[in-house]
XYZ file of C-alpha atoms in Angstrom:
98
model
C -16.978 92.223 97.352
C -18.252 90.915 100.697
C -20.210 88.206 98.884
C -17.202 87.223 96.765
C -16.248 83.531 96.546
C -12.802 82.361 97.626
C -11.198 82.402 94.163
C -12.206 86.058 93.712
C -11.090 87.011 97.239
C -7.635 85.652 96.361
C -7.260 88.316 93.665
C -8.707 91.047 95.909
C -6.110 90.117 98.550
C -3.188 91.250 96.396
C -0.196 93.091 97.810
C 2.318 95.399 96.104
C 5.779 94.063 95.316
C 9.033 95.686 96.445
C 10.941 97.812 93.914
C 13.456 95.027 93.185
C 10.741 92.418 92.536
C 8.756 94.941 90.479
C 11.722 95.462 88.135
C 12.516 91.743 87.987
C 9.006 90.513 87.118
C 7.481 93.606 85.493
C 4.388 93.350 87.711
C 3.232 95.858 90.323
C 1.224 93.580 92.640
C 0.519 89.906 93.157
C -1.947 87.775 95.185
C -0.407 87.060 98.569
C 0.121 83.527 99.852
C 1.548 81.613 102.787
C 5.394 81.625 103.036
C 5.832 84.973 101.242
C 8.199 87.365 103.048
C 6.536 90.731 103.712
C 7.200 94.079 105.404
C 4.349 96.035 107.009
C 4.190 99.488 105.381
C 1.313 101.169 107.254
C -0.647 100.831 110.471
C 0.292 100.078 114.061
C 2.674 97.265 113.073
C 4.582 99.477 110.581
C 8.204 98.472 110.013
C 7.802 94.857 111.121
C 8.694 92.122 108.678
C 8.236 88.388 108.620
C 6.729 85.384 106.879
C 3.023 85.028 106.095
C 1.669 82.168 108.225
C -2.020 82.435 107.278
C -4.189 84.042 104.605
C -7.633 84.501 106.151
C -9.768 85.039 103.053
C -13.059 85.223 104.932
C -11.903 88.299 106.884
C -9.590 89.697 104.142
C -6.540 89.634 106.460
C -3.163 87.911 106.653
C -1.207 86.818 109.722
C 2.560 87.377 109.897
C 4.745 85.251 112.178
C 6.428 88.098 114.128
C 3.468 90.509 114.301
C 1.704 89.492 117.505
C 0.112 90.984 120.612
C -0.420 89.639 124.098
C -3.915 88.915 125.363
C -5.062 89.608 128.920
C -4.478 85.987 129.946
C -0.871 86.052 128.660
C -1.226 84.127 125.400
C 0.034 85.727 122.192
C -2.098 85.986 119.069
C -1.309 87.133 115.542
C -2.622 90.524 114.449
C -4.716 90.520 111.273
C -3.327 92.885 108.624
C -4.917 93.752 105.287
C -2.645 92.756 102.356
C -2.733 96.280 100.889
C -0.815 97.464 103.975
C 2.203 95.223 103.355
C 4.950 95.037 100.728
C 6.069 91.648 99.422
C 9.867 91.430 99.687
C 10.350 87.768 98.727
C 8.010 85.465 96.828
C 7.547 81.762 97.523
C 8.106 80.326 94.072
C 6.805 76.903 93.161
C 5.856 75.358 89.824
C 2.536 77.153 89.326
C 3.928 80.531 90.446
C 7.051 80.685 88.263
């Protein structure tokens, strides 16, 4: 899947839905997108929640607004997290996603 084009990477970068959303929509997982609300389920940022600010399809990671670390020069950068390690708690619904 490392040679996959962007439209295929979108599907690979799916994240599981929370229990409430799973019952509401009858779907277990969904491709992640900017402005979804997520909670980190595994890894060093476990327990943090926030809004997705970037989906980096080339590196298969997402950036969440409150999951950051400080660099040596003092600037803060977002930590890249794989979508399988987060749980979607609120979907951004627009016309093509309803």
